[in-house]
Amino acid sequence: MAQLSDDCFAFGGPMMSVDEAVGLITARVNAIVDLETVALVDADGRVLARDIAAPLPLPPFTNSAVDGYAVRNADLPQAAEQAFPLDGRIQAGGLAQAPIKPGHTARIFTGAPMPPEAETVFMQEDVRIDDSGRIVLPPGLKPGANVRPAGEDIPKGQVALRGGQRLRPQHIALAAAFGLVRLDVVRRIRVAVFSTGDELASPGEPRATAQLFDSNRFMLMAMLRRLGCEVSDLGILRDERTSLASGLKEVAGAHDLILTTGGVSTGEEDHVKAAVESVGSLVLWRMAIKPGRPVAMGIIGGTPLIGLPGNPVASFVTFVHVVRPTVLALAGALPEPLLPIPVRAAFTYRKKEGRREYVRVFLRKGQDGTLEVTKFPREGAGLLSSLFETDGLVELGEAVTGVEPGQSVGFLPYAGLI
Ligand code: AMP
Ligand code: MG
């Protein structure tokens, strides 16, 4: 499992910026080195274990990009159209029988290998056939037009997939284009997930009047799975230090990360901090993020722990900005920074300097057709509707003190967050 020394997260300040916190985590966690081999069909979302150099060029042979007629460059009509006798026919998957003869053209189809000596292809739409069946080619076509040279996409031997790449369908396409059947990937990161709180009941169990069903745990587990993790659902821990402590300690050795939600504030019934301190060490940083702070980070028996806040929106936002990069670092994945897209604000907002804020927004086309964002009308960090009705988050950096309509702001669509 991911082993960390107890003091590796020691830090000086009382309130850590998001970038500092994430920089610290990603620099200090030890990436998992255990590998496994998976079939291509099972590789989506997995982290590639090592670089893959192209075992063959792509395309593997020089071929026609269109349906048309192939000629030698020396024969390209210069000033006036010119008629060429037909010499050969090459279909996709077939091979030319002989080099193309000077002054001749060959019928060729998209994807078919170029006949030896032929270098340029005329699109069939651009030619006509004269009365004697010759192909009349227009002047002015550039040498090499409509041809896909071998290796133009990827030359043989070039590192085409990098170790640490989180595989998406397009990477799997590339591996298949190389003829690979299996890929070596990093084993799934094992994450233990707990909710904490006496007010919580698990869906499917009886709910007392003063209880609500635990929604965070299911949201977080779904997010973790999207990141390729293997999740242990460990249910709800009560707001009581010793049972919290033993619950956390029990799972530490068998997991790469422990994730909790709730109980990290400084209220009398927030026991996660004390529980972690009793069985490991805790570096609680009050992270300068809203919604969010506080977020706890600790180490139990060498296993990192992240304690997210209980309010669902805070839990969601801090997962994206703290847990996501941690999981990627544990998997040895290449960093995938979230880059907000500039859009026009159609709302007013006041903000405290010195912390980063995320505003839930709708993305719409404005009257002039430009994309703009409007704010969800209510503020509460507990409003699930604010997460599923909106389209994403506007990121307001530490230095920002407010937003005025018309201003450009950075938008993070939910679809790109996980
Ligand atoms: P806490 O961070 O423990 O003080 O929790 C803050 C608030 O978040 C609680 O009052 C609950 O309303 C809510 N909450 C905490 N944990 C969960 C959870 N697992 N699912 C849904 N809501 C939660
Ligand atoms: Mg609580």
XYZ file of C-alpha atoms and ligand atoms in Angstrom:
442
model
C 0.000 0.000 0.000
C 1.020 3.623 -0.273
C 3.435 4.226 2.557
C 3.944 7.721 3.893
C 5.996 8.907 6.810
C 4.031 10.644 9.528
C 5.753 13.987 9.180
C 5.788 14.264 5.418
C 2.909 16.692 5.370
C 4.210 19.015 8.050
C 3.500 22.576 7.062
C 3.737 25.979 8.577
C 0.703 28.084 7.810
C -2.726 27.979 9.363
C -4.670 28.108 6.094
C -3.332 26.452 2.998
C -4.165 27.473 -0.536
C -5.629 24.830 -2.799
C -2.518 24.831 -4.990
C -0.183 24.480 -2.007
C -2.213 21.626 -0.568
C -2.439 19.776 -3.865
C 1.220 20.431 -4.638
C 2.146 18.983 -1.277
C 0.024 15.881 -1.696
C 1.039 15.119 -5.232
C 4.723 15.624 -4.451
C 4.649 13.399 -1.381
C 2.426 10.428 -2.063
C 4.246 7.388 -3.355
C 2.805 6.126 -6.587
C 1.624 2.540 -6.633
C 3.994 0.356 -8.644
C 1.935 -2.849 -8.833
C 0.905 -3.602 -12.375
C -1.594 -5.811 -14.081
C -2.285 -6.700 -17.675
C -5.710 -5.993 -19.099
C -7.353 -6.687 -22.440
C -7.818 -3.616 -24.631
C -11.585 -3.727 -24.104
C -11.026 -3.374 -20.355
C -8.399 -0.641 -20.542
C -10.646 2.431 -20.639
C -9.913 4.686 -17.672
C -6.879 2.697 -16.518
C -3.435 4.255 -16.068
C -0.858 2.997 -18.546
C 2.161 1.512 -16.756
C 4.927 2.485 -19.167
C 5.710 4.251 -22.416
C 4.736 2.560 -25.653
C 6.832 3.267 -28.737
C 5.140 2.777 -32.093
C 5.935 -0.789 -33.239
C 4.928 0.208 -36.769
C 4.390 3.513 -38.547
C 0.876 4.904 -38.842
C -0.394 4.679 -41.430
C 1.639 1.508 -41.984
C 1.935 2.132 -45.756
C 1.480 5.107 -48.059
C -2.107 5.169 -49.300
C -4.714 7.244 -51.049
C -6.820 9.639 -48.974
C -9.626 9.728 -51.573
C -11.362 7.756 -54.276
C -9.725 8.912 -57.510
C -6.818 8.540 -59.923
C -3.131 8.174 -59.105
C -0.303 9.618 -61.209
C 3.435 10.216 -61.115
C 4.439 13.720 -60.038
C 6.416 14.124 -63.256
C 3.158 13.691 -65.201
C 1.074 16.308 -63.329
C -0.654 18.594 -65.875
C 0.848 22.074 -65.501
C -1.034 24.580 -67.666
C -3.883 22.733 -69.339
C -5.918 19.624 -68.662
C -4.505 16.422 -70.071
C -5.961 13.002 -70.895
C -4.371 9.853 -69.438
C -4.928 6.242 -70.390
C -6.017 4.090 -67.467
C -3.461 1.628 -66.132
C -4.534 -0.478 -63.199
C -7.063 -0.472 -60.403
C -6.200 -0.690 -56.699
C -8.859 -1.258 -54.067
C -8.492 -0.855 -50.298
C -6.809 -3.997 -49.024
C -5.336 -4.749 -52.476
C -1.896 -4.183 -53.962
C -0.853 -2.693 -57.314
C 0.418 -5.353 -59.676
C 3.187 -3.145 -61.097
C 4.622 0.387 -60.871
C 2.487 2.933 -62.637
C 3.670 3.579 -66.201
C 4.809 7.083 -67.167
C 1.977 9.080 -68.719
C -0.685 6.780 -67.238
C -3.105 6.976 -64.354
C -4.480 4.213 -62.105
C -7.920 3.982 -60.569
C -7.456 4.021 -56.782
C -9.764 3.964 -53.781
C -9.528 5.462 -50.297
C -7.084 3.532 -48.126
C -5.579 1.569 -51.017
C -1.763 1.475 -51.134
C -0.239 3.802 -53.690
C 1.191 1.911 -56.661
C 4.990 2.132 -56.892
C 6.108 5.386 -58.579
C 2.683 7.065 -58.125
C 2.833 10.086 -55.830
C -0.343 12.130 -56.272
C -4.069 11.346 -56.442
C -6.780 13.322 -58.223
C -10.189 13.220 -56.543
C -12.725 11.509 -58.762
C -14.960 14.591 -58.468
C -12.253 16.668 -60.191
C -11.755 14.557 -63.297
C -13.814 13.676 -66.340
C -13.691 10.784 -68.757
C -13.393 11.565 -72.453
C -15.055 9.771 -75.338
C -12.223 7.299 -75.731
C -12.356 6.374 -72.021
C -9.251 8.307 -71.047
C -9.136 10.136 -67.751
C -8.868 13.905 -68.178
C -6.971 15.446 -65.274
C -7.060 19.192 -64.532
C -3.880 21.289 -64.177
C -2.585 22.821 -60.974
C -2.796 19.992 -58.449
C -0.003 20.080 -55.866
C 2.482 17.203 -55.968
C 1.643 14.700 -53.234
C -1.988 15.840 -52.927
C -4.534 13.408 -51.479
C -1.904 10.946 -50.336
C -1.299 9.777 -46.763
C 2.396 8.938 -46.480
C 3.426 6.023 -44.267
C 4.196 7.316 -40.775
C 2.657 10.770 -41.336
C 0.496 10.241 -38.254
C 3.068 8.476 -36.082
C 6.527 7.392 -37.233
C 7.763 3.958 -36.200
C 9.637 4.041 -32.899
C 8.149 7.305 -31.643
C 6.863 7.193 -28.054
C 3.169 7.435 -28.816
C 1.617 6.596 -25.438
C 3.214 7.741 -22.248
C 3.396 5.793 -19.028
C 0.978 7.479 -16.622
C -1.522 8.265 -19.331
C -5.076 7.730 -18.143
C -6.462 5.835 -21.074
C -9.375 7.243 -22.994
C -11.104 5.630 -25.972
C -8.772 7.435 -28.384
C -5.695 5.945 -26.684
C -7.247 2.510 -26.900
C -7.783 3.144 -30.617
C -4.079 3.877 -30.942
C -3.073 0.707 -29.095
C -5.381 -1.273 -31.376
C -3.869 0.463 -34.437
C -0.502 -0.833 -33.230
C -1.954 -4.346 -33.142
C -1.684 -4.619 -29.351
C -4.065 -6.979 -27.604
C -3.288 -6.263 -23.952
C -1.862 -3.345 -22.018
C 0.103 -3.170 -18.784
C -1.661 -0.805 -16.415
C -1.288 0.274 -12.801
C -3.511 -1.754 -10.524
C -6.591 0.018 -9.295
C -6.153 2.343 -6.329
C -7.951 0.874 -3.316
C -9.976 3.424 -1.437
C -11.880 2.914 1.802
C -14.911 5.192 2.063
C -16.694 6.108 5.292
C -19.399 8.567 6.086
C -19.505 9.929 9.592
C -22.440 11.289 11.521
C -25.176 10.202 13.906
C -27.696 11.969 11.702
C -27.095 9.588 8.819
C -28.970 6.454 7.807
C -27.937 4.256 4.912
C -30.418 3.976 2.050
C -32.338 0.729 2.564
C -32.209 1.020 6.345
C -34.802 2.589 8.604
C -34.447 6.370 8.931
C -35.256 7.967 12.285
C -37.128 11.257 12.247
C -34.014 13.322 12.828
C -31.932 11.439 10.296
C -31.248 11.912 6.608
C -30.089 9.320 4.157
C -26.380 9.283 3.510
C -25.919 10.657 0.001
C -22.265 11.726 0.085
C -20.888 8.225 0.370
C -22.649 7.163 -2.806
C -21.614 10.304 -4.661
C -17.995 9.874 -3.591
C -17.920 6.188 -4.440
C -19.307 6.954 -7.892
C -16.673 9.634 -8.395
C -13.914 7.290 -7.235
C -15.066 4.605 -9.632
C -14.953 7.108 -12.452
C -11.333 7.663 -11.493
C -10.735 3.936 -11.838
C -10.558 3.140 -8.112
C -11.565 -0.043 -6.362
C -13.855 1.130 -3.602
C -14.579 -0.447 -0.220
C -17.918 0.777 1.034
C -17.463 0.908 4.785
C -20.742 2.475 5.721
C -21.346 5.059 8.395
C -19.217 5.681 11.463
C -20.905 7.198 14.478
C -19.864 10.555 15.924
C -17.749 8.961 18.605
C -13.986 9.113 18.749
C -13.078 5.568 19.731
C -15.310 3.800 17.219
C -14.155 6.237 14.533
C -10.548 5.588 15.466
C -10.848 1.811 15.410
C -12.831 1.908 12.177
C -10.132 3.949 10.469
C -7.256 1.944 11.873
C -8.769 -1.352 10.816
C -8.836 -0.475 7.113
C -5.565 1.418 6.840
C -3.225 -1.423 5.885
C -5.448 -2.846 3.161
C -6.077 0.418 1.322
C -4.096 3.067 -0.523
C -6.340 5.895 0.649
C -8.997 6.402 3.273
C -11.733 8.860 2.426
C -14.226 10.136 4.953
C -16.978 12.705 4.773
C -18.322 14.746 7.665
C -17.020 15.433 11.138
C -13.981 17.493 10.199
C -15.166 20.894 11.388
C -14.171 22.135 14.771
C -17.558 21.554 16.428
C -17.892 19.480 19.578
C -19.349 16.600 17.583
C -16.644 16.636 14.936
C -14.482 13.729 16.003
C -12.543 12.762 12.895
C -9.610 14.980 13.837
C -9.216 13.467 17.298
C -9.799 9.953 15.993
C -7.049 10.288 13.413
C -4.688 11.790 15.958
C -5.272 8.837 18.264
C -4.334 6.194 15.684
C -2.053 8.103 13.337
C -1.092 11.664 12.756
C -3.201 14.460 11.465
C -2.304 17.507 9.534
C -5.517 19.406 9.459
C -5.347 22.149 7.005
C -8.070 24.593 6.828
C -7.897 24.896 3.127
C -8.680 28.260 1.608
C -11.528 26.960 -0.518
C -15.242 27.691 -0.530
C -17.379 25.700 -0.407
C -15.105 23.314 1.368
C -12.979 24.178 4.250
C -12.194 22.434 6.402
C -10.550 19.487 4.695
C -8.460 17.131 6.816
C -5.412 15.232 5.767
C -3.848 12.580 7.918
C -1.788 9.440 7.849
C -2.780 6.215 9.558
C -0.278 3.375 9.496
C 1.329 4.845 6.393
C -1.967 5.184 4.540
C -3.077 8.693 3.628
C -6.472 9.846 4.812
C -8.524 12.688 3.430
C -11.445 13.906 5.479
C -13.925 15.841 3.377
C -16.591 18.101 4.816
C -20.126 16.780 5.272
C -22.097 19.309 3.295
C -22.726 17.662 -0.069
C -21.616 20.585 -2.243
C -18.470 21.083 -0.166
C -17.825 17.372 -0.363
C -18.192 17.411 -4.145
C -15.991 20.459 -4.693
C -13.215 19.316 -2.373
C -13.285 15.840 -3.892
C -12.628 17.356 -7.288
C -9.823 19.588 -6.082
C -8.139 17.430 -3.459
C -9.091 13.774 -3.849
C -8.907 13.678 -7.638
C -5.270 14.849 -7.847
C -4.373 12.572 -4.937
C -5.824 9.519 -6.648
C -4.051 10.452 -9.882
C -0.764 10.839 -7.982
C -1.252 7.496 -6.219
C -1.776 5.855 -9.591
C 1.332 7.534 -10.978
C -0.892 9.221 -13.549
C 0.262 12.268 -15.464
C -1.221 15.381 -13.858
C -4.509 16.439 -15.390
C -4.906 20.044 -14.289
C -8.398 21.426 -14.536
C -8.269 24.406 -16.861
C -11.268 26.710 -16.600
C -12.703 27.882 -19.925
C -13.287 31.644 -20.219
C -16.966 32.522 -20.525
C -18.948 35.699 -19.902
C -20.460 36.183 -16.467
C -24.109 37.203 -16.331
C -24.208 37.636 -12.555
C -22.901 39.768 -9.755
C -20.904 38.205 -6.929
C -18.978 39.459 -3.907
C -16.044 37.472 -2.655
C -13.430 37.526 0.089
C -9.887 37.941 -1.081
C -7.409 35.193 -0.197
C -9.482 32.096 -0.800
C -10.599 30.288 -3.878
C -14.311 30.022 -4.492
C -16.397 27.837 -6.729
C -19.781 29.124 -7.830
C -22.415 26.760 -9.207
C -23.606 28.079 -12.553
C -25.837 27.437 -15.534
C -24.241 27.692 -18.984
C -26.454 29.373 -21.556
C -26.242 31.240 -24.849
C -26.689 34.956 -24.277
C -28.848 37.177 -26.506
C -25.886 37.804 -28.812
C -25.096 34.093 -29.084
C -22.060 34.245 -26.767
C -21.842 31.626 -24.028
C -22.512 33.047 -20.603
C -22.975 31.720 -17.106
C -25.595 32.583 -14.524
C -25.409 31.725 -10.876
C -27.610 29.184 -9.130
C -30.031 31.421 -7.242
C -29.331 30.010 -3.773
C -26.136 29.626 -1.770
C -26.488 26.621 0.581
C -23.668 24.077 0.584
C -26.252 21.397 1.333
C -28.405 21.864 -1.760
C -28.120 18.809 -3.969
C -30.323 20.545 -6.553
C -27.595 23.162 -6.928
C -25.259 20.420 -8.177
C -27.468 18.543 -10.603
C -29.448 21.438 -12.043
C -26.377 23.470 -12.913
C -23.783 22.774 -15.602
C -20.537 23.406 -13.794
C -18.462 25.595 -11.511
C -16.997 29.025 -12.010
C -13.566 29.231 -10.419
C -12.751 32.516 -8.727
C -9.081 32.748 -7.816
C -7.641 33.933 -4.504
C -7.071 37.488 -5.729
C -10.594 38.014 -7.084
C -12.902 40.144 -4.955
C -16.025 40.021 -7.066
C -17.711 39.442 -10.370
C -19.670 41.921 -12.458
C -21.910 41.046 -15.406
C -19.972 41.077 -18.690
C -16.710 40.091 -17.059
C -14.867 36.980 -18.259
C -14.753 34.149 -15.728
C -13.301 30.625 -15.805
C -15.862 27.850 -16.199
C -15.312 24.165 -15.348
C -18.008 21.932 -16.830
C -18.968 19.025 -14.568
C -18.300 16.644 -17.449
C -14.614 17.539 -17.388
C -14.136 17.277 -13.647
C -14.161 13.513 -13.209
P -20.486 17.899 9.231
O -19.377 18.257 8.283
O -20.326 16.550 9.806
O -20.689 18.944 10.261
O -21.795 17.855 8.353
C -22.397 19.019 7.861
C -23.761 18.704 7.300
O -23.623 17.958 6.105
C -24.641 17.836 8.162
O -25.423 18.588 8.994
C -25.483 17.095 7.181
O -26.649 17.839 6.895
C -24.653 17.040 5.966
N -24.043 15.718 5.786
C -23.006 15.216 6.492
N -22.667 14.006 6.041
C -23.519 13.726 5.035
C -23.681 12.631 4.145
N -22.870 11.564 4.216
N -24.658 12.677 3.210
C -25.440 13.759 3.120
N -25.327 14.837 3.909
C -24.395 14.823 4.858
Mg -21.194 15.480 11.315
